[in-house]
Amino acid sequence: MVTSDLLPASARWHIAAGRAWPLGASPVPGGVNFAFHANGARAAWLVLMDAVDGTIVAELPFPEGGRFGTLFTATVRRLDTDRFHYGYRVAYTSGGLSPVLLDPYATELTGAGEWGQRPRYRSAVAPTDFDWGDDRPPRIPHGDLIIYETHVRGYTRHASAAVTSPGTYAGLREKIPYLRELGVNCVELLPVFEFDETDNTFVSPATGKPLRNFWGYNSVGFFAPKAGYASRTGQGDASRELKSLVKAMHAAGIAVILDVVYNHTAEGDHRGPTLSLRGLDESAYYLLDDAGRPLNLTATGNTVNCNHPVTRTLILDSLRHWATEYRVDGFRFDMAAILTRGTDGRPLSDPPLVEAIARDPALAHCVLIAEATDAAGVHQIGSFPAYGRWSEWNMRYRDAIRRFLLGRPGSAGEFATRLVGSPDLYRERGATASVNYITCHDGLTLADWTSYDHRHNEPNGEDGKDGIPDEESWNCGHEGPTDDPAVLRLRAQQARNALLLLLASHGVPMILAGDEFGRTQHGNNNTYGQDGPLGWVDWNHRVAHAGLLGFTRRAIALRHAHPVLRRTVHPDSRVAPGAPCPPVSWHGEEPWEPDWSEGSTLLAAMLHEDRDDAPADCVYLAVNAGGSERTVRLPEPPPGLRWHVFADTGSPAHQDGHEVGEEPLCGDTHWTLGAHASLLLVAGGV
């Protein structure tokens, strides 16, 4: 509609029927083309707003000749997208007008201001003239990836990060030299789609102030980068800064994966705001119950109707946008089990969206990782429809490594299966289908896993009842901080044990940012609302835990140096003709005599690979998860090689590991492993 006082303003622009594709706002010669889907609308208006303060300047009717099915299109001549933002308003055939709606395809959402300000979102057109120069994505083979999960704001917001632009894309870019030194080659960023950090109903029990939606798992737009993560607040700054970060990561040989949230949105349930999708075609974009209210299969209020053709197109277009316009190297899909649900909410054996993502040419270079669960009881770990492309966050690996290191009954055999890439889950898909991790953003940090038996979530304002109830953690004898040398020594061993096993396991390892130097959240295992020191990475721990940091760096270097640890095929115990030993062999206190009993706390494995163009690659790993010393007799290494000590987490001389190529010779046929200690030997020359 064009109100009377705006009629003169509308005359500044010439509006005509537009093109149906692409959807969204697209610059064309002399103006801008707009196209969007709105089912059940009899008319629509383009709402133009002043870019400075958001004042509505004009509401221009979409011409009738620009309607194609449920698509409304218009081309507006002489429209300066730097001066004007936009939205849509629709009149429904059932009666009534919508509020001003965001464009689902908007490449920028303005009006949020600086971080922490209540947003008044407007759609805008992000610049597309970024100079990528000679950018060359690293295209790291899947089996060689070492993923580092981090949060853009939380990684550098703490003063100890010592960056020029804390809490921003630019601040993270300043940490690239550190990432290179650590040895990781892939960074997985928690959500960077635009989200509303003020959307949290809980308050701090200590201060009474509202908590933030710090992690950002409440997408407002699927195409727009989070403006509050930019160091500057001008139009296009977030887009340019995120692209600059990706470009710089690539130049350093580091791939970038985005944690994407397509399973729900910030519109919430029937009580939530109507921002965009709900006002355009609620039944296409969301799963609804018989009463027309959103189905809540995500524990967030609504569930995206991912396999509806309209929504499927939206998600695919969004992924293509990030893969081509931002040149990211892959995606981790939050609650990906939702992507497999049909339009009736039931899981599909052959979900069109999941297959389309796997087959899409523009995404052929992308790593695809599924969190193969949702909040409504669907667990597809090992059975997520892969189509030859998808990997999974392997939660069974997480549980197995924790249970084994705590000496739980039956855990040795379970972890042995996880160590060789979980062939029980991924036999047809290969070891790299398993993304292995001990910790992630959701749960205890590694330091807290060794320091707390129970979650301590009182600061979250939910009476301490939120978060994962039981994390298979052990405080090593004291709950929380302590000065007891014996407890601290045991915690140091357990942290090193976990990292060593992770980096020696077949599959793709993922490390939580800060675990390499003992980051703590003081037992809070659900810091989604903690935008403060509790949720930020405190870089002071680099000094206090320098030994752990050095150990992690060396263990990463060890993985890079030994192809036997990065095999994409699950190793088995069959000896190939002419080979001195099988790809994997299992041992105990005596060579070739593993203990698979229910109460076993000793696991030993020799991993071997013959190579035509180089000497055989072989490592021996022994783990004593029990509370008493164990002595093992070492198996013979391949002919012509001798064992060298990379690390013994229970020995002061070897606890922090040795540099690759500088491992001291192991001069004995037996090795005594302390309680809760791990040994890793590498086979090499004299």
XYZ file of C-alpha atoms in Angstrom:
686
model
C 0.000 0.000 0.000
C 1.133 3.577 -0.579
C -0.045 5.937 2.131
C -1.088 9.391 1.054
C 1.823 11.177 2.655
C 4.232 8.874 0.852
C 2.780 9.148 -2.630
C 5.268 11.810 -3.718
C 8.159 9.678 -2.492
C 6.963 6.656 -4.431
C 7.132 8.644 -7.613
C 10.912 8.782 -7.345
C 11.148 5.188 -8.484
C 9.823 3.357 -11.462
C 8.513 -0.083 -10.483
C 7.735 -2.754 -13.051
C 7.301 -6.500 -13.251
C 10.522 -8.278 -12.388
C 12.248 -11.584 -12.871
C 11.316 -14.609 -10.804
C 14.897 -15.773 -10.268
C 16.992 -15.409 -8.280
C 14.862 -14.924 -5.202
C 15.715 -12.019 -2.925
C 17.082 -8.626 -3.914
C 19.446 -8.647 -6.877
C 21.130 -5.613 -8.453
C 20.275 -5.296 -12.149
C 21.278 -2.604 -14.647
C 19.707 0.625 -13.457
C 18.062 -0.752 -10.331
C 17.216 -3.742 -8.157
C 15.082 -6.832 -8.804
C 12.990 -8.235 -5.956
C 11.392 -11.677 -5.875
C 9.860 -13.637 -3.017
C 7.400 -16.428 -2.320
C 4.203 -15.752 -0.371
C 1.487 -18.368 -0.484
C -2.000 -17.184 0.455
C -1.255 -13.538 -0.341
C -3.545 -11.534 -2.634
C -1.214 -8.525 -2.817
C 2.213 -7.404 -1.648
C 4.197 -4.217 -1.160
C 7.881 -3.427 -1.188
C 8.581 -1.371 1.941
C 11.501 1.011 1.544
C 13.192 2.382 4.669
C 15.786 5.027 5.305
C 19.144 3.321 5.804
C 20.100 5.667 8.626
C 17.180 5.343 11.038
C 14.790 2.796 9.507
C 12.000 5.291 8.851
C 9.556 3.984 6.245
C 9.942 6.098 3.136
C 7.539 4.350 0.771
C 5.476 1.226 0.259
C 5.406 0.303 -3.406
C 2.845 -2.234 -4.664
C 4.195 -5.233 -6.528
C 2.701 -5.038 -10.019
C 0.088 -7.625 -10.917
C 2.005 -8.448 -14.075
C 4.943 -9.528 -11.931
C 3.097 -12.367 -10.252
C 4.128 -15.901 -11.207
C 2.259 -18.492 -9.212
C 3.069 -17.730 -5.573
C 6.021 -15.493 -6.501
C 5.870 -11.704 -6.351
C 8.436 -9.875 -8.475
C 9.330 -6.281 -9.213
C 12.199 -4.316 -10.643
C 12.731 -0.888 -9.110
C 14.741 1.591 -11.170
C 17.030 4.216 -9.652
C 17.078 2.529 -6.237
C 20.262 3.151 -4.252
C 20.708 0.179 -1.900
C 23.241 2.118 0.176
C 20.563 4.665 1.085
C 17.530 2.424 1.423
C 16.756 -0.804 3.229
C 13.665 -2.841 2.536
C 11.069 -5.336 3.683
C 7.851 -6.883 2.418
C 4.239 -6.484 3.470
C 1.512 -8.820 2.277
C -2.291 -8.792 2.307
C -3.735 -12.237 2.931
C -6.613 -13.730 0.983
C -8.092 -14.663 4.340
C -8.002 -11.018 5.373
C -5.579 -8.771 7.208
C -2.131 -7.328 6.617
C 1.214 -8.634 7.755
C 3.766 -6.567 9.616
C 6.844 -5.561 7.630
C 8.597 -8.858 6.941
C 12.254 -9.630 6.409
C 13.301 -11.050 3.074
C 14.209 -14.724 3.675
C 16.935 -14.244 1.056
C 18.326 -10.980 2.481
C 22.116 -11.075 2.278
C 22.416 -8.545 5.074
C 20.223 -7.717 8.071
C 20.758 -4.271 9.522
C 19.251 -2.568 12.527
C 20.853 -4.769 15.184
C 23.412 -2.138 16.136
C 26.303 -3.150 18.347
C 26.376 -6.460 20.195
C 23.803 -6.588 22.978
C 21.397 -3.977 21.605
C 17.808 -5.015 20.963
C 17.540 -5.319 17.162
C 15.039 -3.695 14.827
C 15.917 -5.698 11.763
C 15.721 -4.476 8.182
C 16.673 -6.299 5.012
C 19.591 -4.920 3.035
C 21.766 -5.851 0.087
C 25.298 -6.846 1.009
C 28.124 -5.785 -1.319
C 29.360 -8.398 -3.785
C 32.548 -6.666 -4.909
C 34.916 -8.312 -2.410
C 38.393 -8.866 -3.852
C 39.278 -12.513 -3.334
C 42.582 -12.035 -5.142
C 44.405 -15.330 -5.528
C 42.402 -17.112 -2.826
C 42.914 -20.861 -2.992
C 40.784 -22.927 -0.631
C 43.044 -25.558 0.948
C 40.920 -28.558 -0.168
C 42.352 -30.699 2.629
C 41.694 -34.434 2.177
C 38.953 -35.523 4.530
C 41.178 -37.931 6.415
C 43.782 -35.237 7.088
C 41.425 -32.776 8.768
C 41.967 -31.721 12.370
C 38.935 -29.632 13.341
C 39.025 -26.887 15.964
C 35.585 -25.794 17.180
C 35.297 -22.215 18.383
C 32.953 -19.270 18.902
C 33.747 -16.052 17.050
C 33.000 -13.735 19.968
C 34.021 -16.005 22.837
C 37.423 -16.850 21.373
C 38.864 -13.343 21.607
C 36.473 -11.322 23.796
C 38.499 -11.848 26.999
C 41.122 -9.161 27.585
C 43.788 -11.874 27.799
C 43.284 -12.569 24.087
C 45.263 -9.384 23.473
C 43.776 -8.615 20.069
C 42.957 -5.254 18.515
C 39.297 -6.075 17.865
C 38.124 -8.444 20.613
C 35.093 -10.614 19.993
C 34.966 -10.102 16.224
C 35.792 -11.729 12.914
C 38.839 -9.455 12.826
C 39.863 -10.555 16.310
C 39.703 -14.210 15.288
C 41.779 -13.389 12.233
C 44.505 -12.090 14.560
C 44.725 -15.572 16.094
C 45.600 -17.340 12.841
C 49.335 -17.505 13.694
C 48.429 -19.270 16.932
C 46.228 -21.765 15.073
C 49.013 -22.503 12.616
C 51.491 -23.057 15.435
C 49.052 -25.380 17.189
C 48.733 -27.389 13.966
C 44.979 -27.495 13.388
C 43.958 -27.139 9.750
C 40.205 -26.610 9.976
C 38.202 -24.179 12.096
C 34.534 -24.883 12.786
C 32.689 -21.690 13.729
C 29.619 -21.725 15.926
C 26.673 -20.013 14.174
C 27.478 -16.874 12.183
C 24.042 -16.495 10.593
C 22.357 -13.354 11.909
C 20.766 -14.062 15.290
C 19.326 -12.040 18.153
C 21.594 -12.321 21.188
C 19.000 -10.518 23.332
C 16.540 -13.390 22.791
C 16.949 -15.133 26.152
C 14.202 -15.231 28.764
C 16.489 -16.079 31.693
C 18.314 -13.662 33.987
C 21.490 -13.961 35.990
C 20.718 -15.062 39.568
C 23.702 -13.011 40.748
C 22.906 -9.687 39.055
C 19.299 -9.949 37.899
C 20.388 -8.803 34.445
C 19.141 -10.572 31.305
C 21.365 -13.313 29.965
C 22.322 -13.436 26.293
C 21.685 -16.023 23.622
C 25.452 -16.219 23.368
C 25.931 -19.255 21.131
C 23.526 -18.039 18.437
C 21.445 -21.127 17.758
C 18.380 -19.051 16.811
C 18.722 -18.024 13.176
C 16.956 -14.855 12.014
C 18.242 -15.068 8.443
C 19.860 -17.882 6.472
C 21.880 -15.645 4.129
C 23.123 -12.799 6.341
C 26.284 -12.834 8.487
C 26.054 -11.856 12.149
C 26.560 -8.075 12.147
C 27.477 -7.970 15.846
C 30.624 -9.986 15.116
C 32.035 -7.234 12.900
C 34.481 -4.706 14.319
C 32.720 -1.957 12.362
C 28.977 -1.329 12.119
C 28.586 0.115 8.623
C 26.539 -1.527 5.895
C 28.480 -4.382 4.343
C 31.127 -4.448 7.073
C 30.093 -7.853 8.436
C 30.163 -9.379 4.964
C 33.570 -7.950 4.119
C 35.075 -8.856 7.491
C 33.868 -12.452 7.425
C 35.132 -12.882 3.868
C 38.469 -11.398 4.905
C 38.633 -13.944 7.720
C 37.937 -16.846 5.359
C 40.476 -15.542 2.860
C 43.136 -15.208 5.563
C 42.399 -18.690 6.909
C 42.800 -20.111 3.421
C 46.100 -18.303 2.965
C 47.265 -20.016 6.154
C 46.156 -23.437 4.896
C 43.161 -23.585 7.233
C 39.698 -24.629 6.056
C 36.548 -22.984 7.458
C 33.411 -24.929 8.380
C 30.219 -23.198 9.505
C 27.911 -24.611 12.158
C 24.533 -23.999 10.485
C 21.081 -23.988 12.049
C 18.303 -24.890 9.618
C 16.221 -26.995 11.999
C 14.487 -24.064 13.750
C 14.396 -20.267 13.678
C 14.077 -17.304 16.012
C 10.341 -17.030 15.300
C 9.704 -19.626 18.021
C 6.283 -21.066 18.703
C 2.846 -19.436 18.300
C 3.794 -16.889 20.945
C 6.948 -15.817 19.146
C 7.503 -12.900 16.772
C 6.488 -12.916 13.121
C 9.719 -11.863 11.465
C 9.705 -13.456 8.027
C 8.876 -17.081 7.211
C 5.781 -17.282 9.394
C 4.258 -14.280 7.676
C 4.985 -15.524 4.152
C 3.988 -19.197 4.214
C 3.929 -20.759 7.663
C 2.752 -24.202 6.561
C 5.517 -24.492 3.975
C 8.329 -23.303 6.211
C 7.311 -24.959 9.517
C 5.890 -28.250 10.686
C 2.461 -27.636 12.222
C 0.184 -29.764 14.372
C -3.496 -30.426 13.704
C -4.396 -27.156 15.410
C -2.055 -25.197 13.162
C 0.521 -24.554 15.857
C 4.260 -25.210 15.402
C 5.496 -28.699 16.191
C 8.323 -28.433 18.698
C 10.726 -31.237 17.795
C 13.785 -29.077 18.519
C 13.015 -27.896 22.098
C 13.143 -24.334 20.762
C 9.486 -23.728 19.869
C 9.332 -24.554 16.166
C 10.648 -27.010 13.603
C 11.574 -26.112 10.038
C 9.675 -28.115 7.406
C 12.917 -28.989 5.660
C 11.589 -31.318 2.991
C 8.784 -29.098 1.730
C 9.856 -28.131 -1.811
C 9.793 -24.383 -1.060
C 11.827 -24.753 2.132
C 14.173 -27.250 0.556
C 14.979 -24.703 -2.134
C 15.564 -22.011 0.499
C 18.047 -24.157 2.412
C 19.885 -25.280 -0.714
C 20.145 -21.708 -1.963
C 21.495 -20.644 1.428
C 24.178 -23.335 1.392
C 25.181 -22.405 -2.157
C 25.406 -18.767 -1.075
C 27.881 -19.519 1.727
C 29.858 -21.996 -0.376
C 30.274 -19.618 -3.326
C 29.910 -16.069 -2.025
C 31.896 -16.717 1.188
C 33.920 -19.667 -0.104
C 33.533 -21.702 3.066
C 34.781 -25.264 2.995
C 31.952 -27.105 4.671
C 29.077 -27.214 7.102
C 28.178 -28.860 10.379
C 24.388 -29.191 10.584
C 22.844 -28.613 14.004
C 20.190 -31.241 14.849
C 20.526 -32.659 11.348
C 17.973 -35.383 12.073
C 15.351 -32.679 11.458
C 16.596 -32.506 7.858
C 15.418 -36.084 7.399
C 11.818 -35.477 8.532
C 9.044 -35.363 5.956
C 6.281 -32.815 5.716
C 4.289 -34.886 8.213
C 7.139 -34.749 10.728
C 8.111 -38.394 10.395
C 11.695 -39.446 9.559
C 12.226 -40.427 5.920
C 14.518 -43.227 4.794
C 15.412 -41.280 1.655
C 15.037 -37.558 2.555
C 15.094 -35.324 -0.555
C 16.938 -32.435 1.124
C 19.774 -34.537 2.501
C 20.284 -36.187 -0.880
C 20.078 -32.856 -2.705
C 22.779 -31.379 -0.472
C 25.000 -34.386 -1.103
C 24.477 -34.218 -4.903
C 24.563 -30.447 -5.427
C 27.404 -29.421 -7.773
C 28.085 -26.139 -5.972
C 28.589 -28.052 -2.718
C 30.704 -30.848 -4.151
C 33.834 -29.494 -2.455
C 32.178 -29.051 0.941
C 32.649 -31.149 4.044
C 29.189 -32.194 5.285
C 28.849 -33.117 8.961
C 25.571 -34.104 10.611
C 24.655 -33.870 14.252
C 22.551 -36.953 13.682
C 20.007 -36.399 16.467
C 17.184 -34.056 17.358
C 15.321 -33.132 20.546
C 12.418 -35.505 19.871
C 14.189 -38.815 20.224
C 15.540 -39.465 16.741
C 19.092 -40.848 16.949
C 20.680 -41.611 13.583
C 24.298 -42.044 14.658
C 25.666 -44.551 12.193
C 22.479 -44.511 10.116
C 22.172 -40.924 8.914
C 21.486 -41.066 5.135
C 24.984 -40.432 3.782
C 24.726 -40.643 -0.020
C 28.477 -41.147 -0.093
C 29.144 -37.688 1.348
C 27.977 -37.154 4.900
C 30.037 -37.550 8.068
C 28.613 -37.477 11.573
C 29.473 -36.117 14.979
C 30.099 -39.482 16.635
C 28.572 -39.128 20.094
C 29.237 -42.800 20.722
C 32.949 -42.055 20.360
C 32.622 -39.280 22.950
C 30.861 -41.574 25.400
C 33.214 -44.492 24.782
C 36.450 -42.593 25.326
C 35.101 -41.050 28.517
C 33.849 -44.357 29.887
C 37.101 -46.120 29.062
C 39.326 -43.509 30.684
C 37.160 -43.771 33.800
C 37.576 -47.569 33.823
C 33.881 -48.343 33.404
C 32.895 -52.038 32.953
C 32.873 -53.209 29.349
C 34.520 -50.050 28.094
C 37.817 -51.453 26.762
C 36.215 -53.412 23.941
C 33.857 -50.556 23.134
C 36.674 -48.048 22.828
C 38.768 -50.436 20.742
C 36.002 -50.286 18.151
C 35.973 -46.473 18.288
C 39.792 -46.332 18.006
C 39.706 -47.931 14.555
C 37.007 -45.617 13.200
C 33.797 -47.264 14.478
C 33.411 -49.948 11.789
C 30.252 -51.148 13.532
C 28.665 -47.806 12.589
C 30.449 -46.840 9.374
C 31.700 -50.044 7.771
C 30.423 -49.102 4.305
C 31.288 -45.406 4.668
C 34.857 -45.562 5.928
C 36.559 -44.194 9.009
C 36.227 -40.528 8.047
C 32.454 -40.735 8.390
C 33.209 -40.518 12.112
C 34.003 -37.074 13.521
C 35.547 -37.986 16.858
C 35.497 -35.680 19.854
C 35.798 -35.700 23.621
C 34.187 -32.317 24.212
C 32.352 -29.672 22.218
C 30.651 -26.354 22.954
C 27.713 -28.273 24.414
C 28.944 -29.776 27.676
C 31.945 -29.696 29.981
C 35.320 -28.522 28.757
C 38.149 -31.040 28.949
C 39.563 -29.438 32.101
C 36.134 -29.544 33.730
C 35.639 -33.176 32.690
C 38.637 -33.967 34.906
C 37.525 -31.626 37.718
C 33.805 -32.098 38.306
C 31.524 -35.048 38.977
C 28.421 -32.888 38.577
C 27.295 -29.940 36.458
C 27.293 -26.539 38.144
C 24.841 -24.536 36.052
C 23.365 -22.208 38.656
C 24.552 -19.061 36.803
C 22.213 -19.966 33.917
C 19.107 -19.002 35.866
C 17.417 -22.385 35.409
C 17.933 -23.695 38.952
C 20.955 -25.661 37.766
C 18.735 -28.198 36.000
C 19.659 -27.371 32.401
C 22.404 -29.019 30.390
C 23.468 -32.663 30.119
C 22.661 -34.415 33.430
C 25.522 -36.947 33.386
C 28.698 -36.457 31.395
C 30.653 -39.544 32.531
C 33.111 -37.187 34.234
C 35.418 -37.657 37.219
C 36.789 -34.960 39.511
C 39.873 -37.072 40.285
C 39.228 -36.861 43.997
C 38.042 -33.304 44.606
C 35.108 -31.323 43.204
C 36.385 -28.171 41.513
C 39.545 -26.122 42.142
C 42.175 -27.589 44.443
C 45.837 -27.247 45.383
C 46.246 -30.957 46.078
C 49.289 -32.064 44.024
C 48.044 -35.633 43.634
C 44.673 -34.514 42.281
C 46.269 -32.002 39.918
C 48.722 -34.611 38.657
C 45.910 -37.061 37.948
C 43.871 -34.403 36.139
C 46.883 -33.548 33.988
C 47.267 -37.208 33.056
C 43.590 -37.643 32.208
C 43.558 -34.588 29.960
C 46.634 -35.826 28.108
C 45.207 -39.346 27.890
C 42.068 -38.037 26.229
C 43.880 -35.837 23.708
C 46.407 -38.554 22.872
C 43.689 -41.136 22.220
C 41.646 -38.661 20.195
C 44.564 -37.813 17.918
C 45.562 -41.470 17.554
C 42.049 -42.595 16.588
C 40.886 -43.323 13.055
C 38.338 -40.796 11.883
C 38.343 -36.997 11.916
C 39.365 -35.505 15.279
C 37.709 -32.366 16.637
C 39.149 -30.306 19.501
C 37.188 -27.727 21.490
C 38.937 -24.348 21.555
C 40.836 -23.833 24.787
C 40.986 -27.509 25.746
C 44.615 -27.464 24.655
C 45.476 -25.181 27.578
C 43.025 -26.143 30.286
C 40.135 -23.770 29.688
C 37.511 -24.022 32.415
C 33.855 -23.028 32.703
C 33.889 -23.919 36.418
C 31.677 -26.926 35.905
C 29.004 -25.171 33.850
C 28.125 -27.511 30.988
C 25.572 -25.312 29.206
C 27.071 -21.843 28.722
C 24.763 -20.864 25.860
C 23.741 -17.749 27.796
C 27.101 -16.872 29.367
C 28.440 -13.879 27.468
C 31.115 -13.127 30.026
C 34.306 -14.592 31.463
C 32.550 -17.906 32.111
C 31.806 -18.355 28.399
C 34.897 -16.679 26.990
C 38.296 -18.272 26.378
C 40.741 -17.076 29.030
C 44.133 -17.025 27.356
C 45.926 -16.711 30.703
C 45.639 -20.491 30.944
C 48.286 -20.756 28.237
C 50.875 -19.947 30.901
C 49.395 -22.027 33.705
C 48.999 -25.038 31.401
C 51.962 -24.573 29.083
C 52.841 -28.245 29.383
C 49.414 -29.342 28.177
C 49.567 -26.867 25.303
C 52.962 -28.202 24.228
C 51.688 -31.768 24.511
C 48.675 -30.998 22.321
C 50.813 -29.309 19.674
C 53.179 -32.289 19.570
C 50.322 -34.803 19.440
C 48.814 -32.925 16.489
C 52.213 -32.934 14.775
C 52.456 -36.670 15.430
C 49.141 -37.236 13.658
C 50.261 -35.145 10.688
C 53.512 -37.135 10.507
C 52.017 -40.634 10.618
C 49.653 -41.696 7.814
C 48.853 -44.861 9.782
C 46.763 -42.676 12.121
C 44.854 -41.056 9.245
C 43.719 -44.071 7.240
C 40.300 -43.690 5.692
C 39.679 -47.452 5.615
C 38.976 -49.283 8.847
C 42.023 -51.412 9.705
C 41.449 -55.090 10.436
C 43.529 -57.920 11.866
C 44.173 -59.804 8.621
C 47.817 -60.097 7.584
C 48.352 -59.263 3.922
C 50.704 -61.497 1.901
C 54.292 -60.481 2.614
C 53.360 -58.091 5.427
C 55.066 -58.533 8.817
C 51.888 -57.760 10.800
C 48.235 -56.815 10.281
C 46.895 -53.248 9.946
C 45.800 -53.474 13.590
C 46.743 -55.982 16.255
C 45.540 -56.114 19.858
C 47.712 -56.774 22.880
C 47.640 -56.897 26.654
C 50.267 -57.420 29.321
C 51.695 -59.898 26.835
C 51.893 -59.298 23.065
C 48.956 -60.682 21.059
C 47.001 -61.431 24.256
C 44.382 -58.685 24.647
C 42.084 -58.590 27.646
C 38.482 -58.229 26.467
C 36.922 -59.112 29.790
C 34.106 -57.008 31.228
C 36.395 -55.562 33.896
C 39.401 -54.884 31.652
C 41.134 -51.547 32.126
C 44.075 -52.235 29.796
C 43.981 -51.666 26.044
C 46.981 -51.992 23.761
C 47.065 -51.791 19.970
C 49.727 -51.790 17.283
C 48.732 -49.869 14.146
C 50.747 -50.750 11.050
C 50.771 -49.770 7.409
C 53.120 -50.966 4.685
C 53.992 -48.312 2.112
C 55.569 -48.804 -1.295
C 57.404 -45.488 -1.389
C 58.538 -45.271 2.251
C 59.355 -47.403 5.277
C 56.461 -49.009 7.093
C 54.547 -46.693 9.400
C 53.820 -48.190 12.786
C 52.788 -46.988 16.246
C 52.023 -48.812 19.476
C 49.460 -47.464 21.922
C 48.883 -48.805 25.425
C 46.410 -47.346 27.917
C 46.054 -48.243 31.570
C 42.696 -46.901 32.721
C 42.941 -48.624 36.090
C 44.118 -47.369 39.452
C 47.237 -49.569 39.728
C 50.479 -49.897 37.774
C 50.557 -52.345 34.876
C 53.626 -53.731 33.118
C 53.361 -54.632 29.442
C 55.768 -56.568 27.272
C 56.113 -54.760 23.992
C 55.390 -56.492 20.667
C 58.201 -56.609 18.139
C 58.162 -53.636 15.742
C 58.399 -54.264 11.986
C 61.759 -55.667 10.811
C 64.588 -53.138 10.787
C 62.797 -50.701 13.109
C 62.946 -50.021 16.834
C 60.499 -48.454 19.236
C 60.884 -44.805 20.183
C 58.916 -43.058 22.930
C 56.566 -40.290 21.874
C 54.786 -39.934 25.202
C 53.990 -41.602 28.503
C 51.415 -39.437 30.251
C 52.304 -40.925 33.653
C 56.057 -40.321 33.406
C 57.612 -36.912 34.217
C 60.260 -37.548 31.561
C 57.738 -38.195 28.785
C 54.495 -36.591 30.014
C 54.545 -33.641 27.622
C 55.561 -35.697 24.606
C 58.525 -35.288 22.274
C 58.939 -33.469 19.014
C 58.354 -35.556 15.911
C 61.638 -37.096 14.822
C 63.241 -36.499 18.222
C 61.582 -39.307 20.166
C 64.130 -41.087 22.406
C 64.869 -44.741 21.864
C 62.943 -47.207 23.990
C 65.688 -49.421 25.396
C 63.637 -52.170 27.022
C 61.256 -54.933 26.049
C 58.908 -54.098 28.920
C 57.240 -50.889 30.031
C 55.570 -50.110 33.325
C 52.520 -47.911 32.941
C 51.409 -45.911 35.935
C 47.794 -45.784 37.016
C 45.629 -43.804 34.582
C 48.452 -43.432 32.067
C 48.902 -43.838 28.305
C 51.962 -44.783 26.269
C 52.540 -44.159 22.589
C 55.592 -45.524 20.788
C 56.608 -44.938 17.180
C 58.663 -47.337 15.116
C 61.794 -45.829 13.600
C 65.428 -46.396 12.835
C 68.153 -46.702 15.407
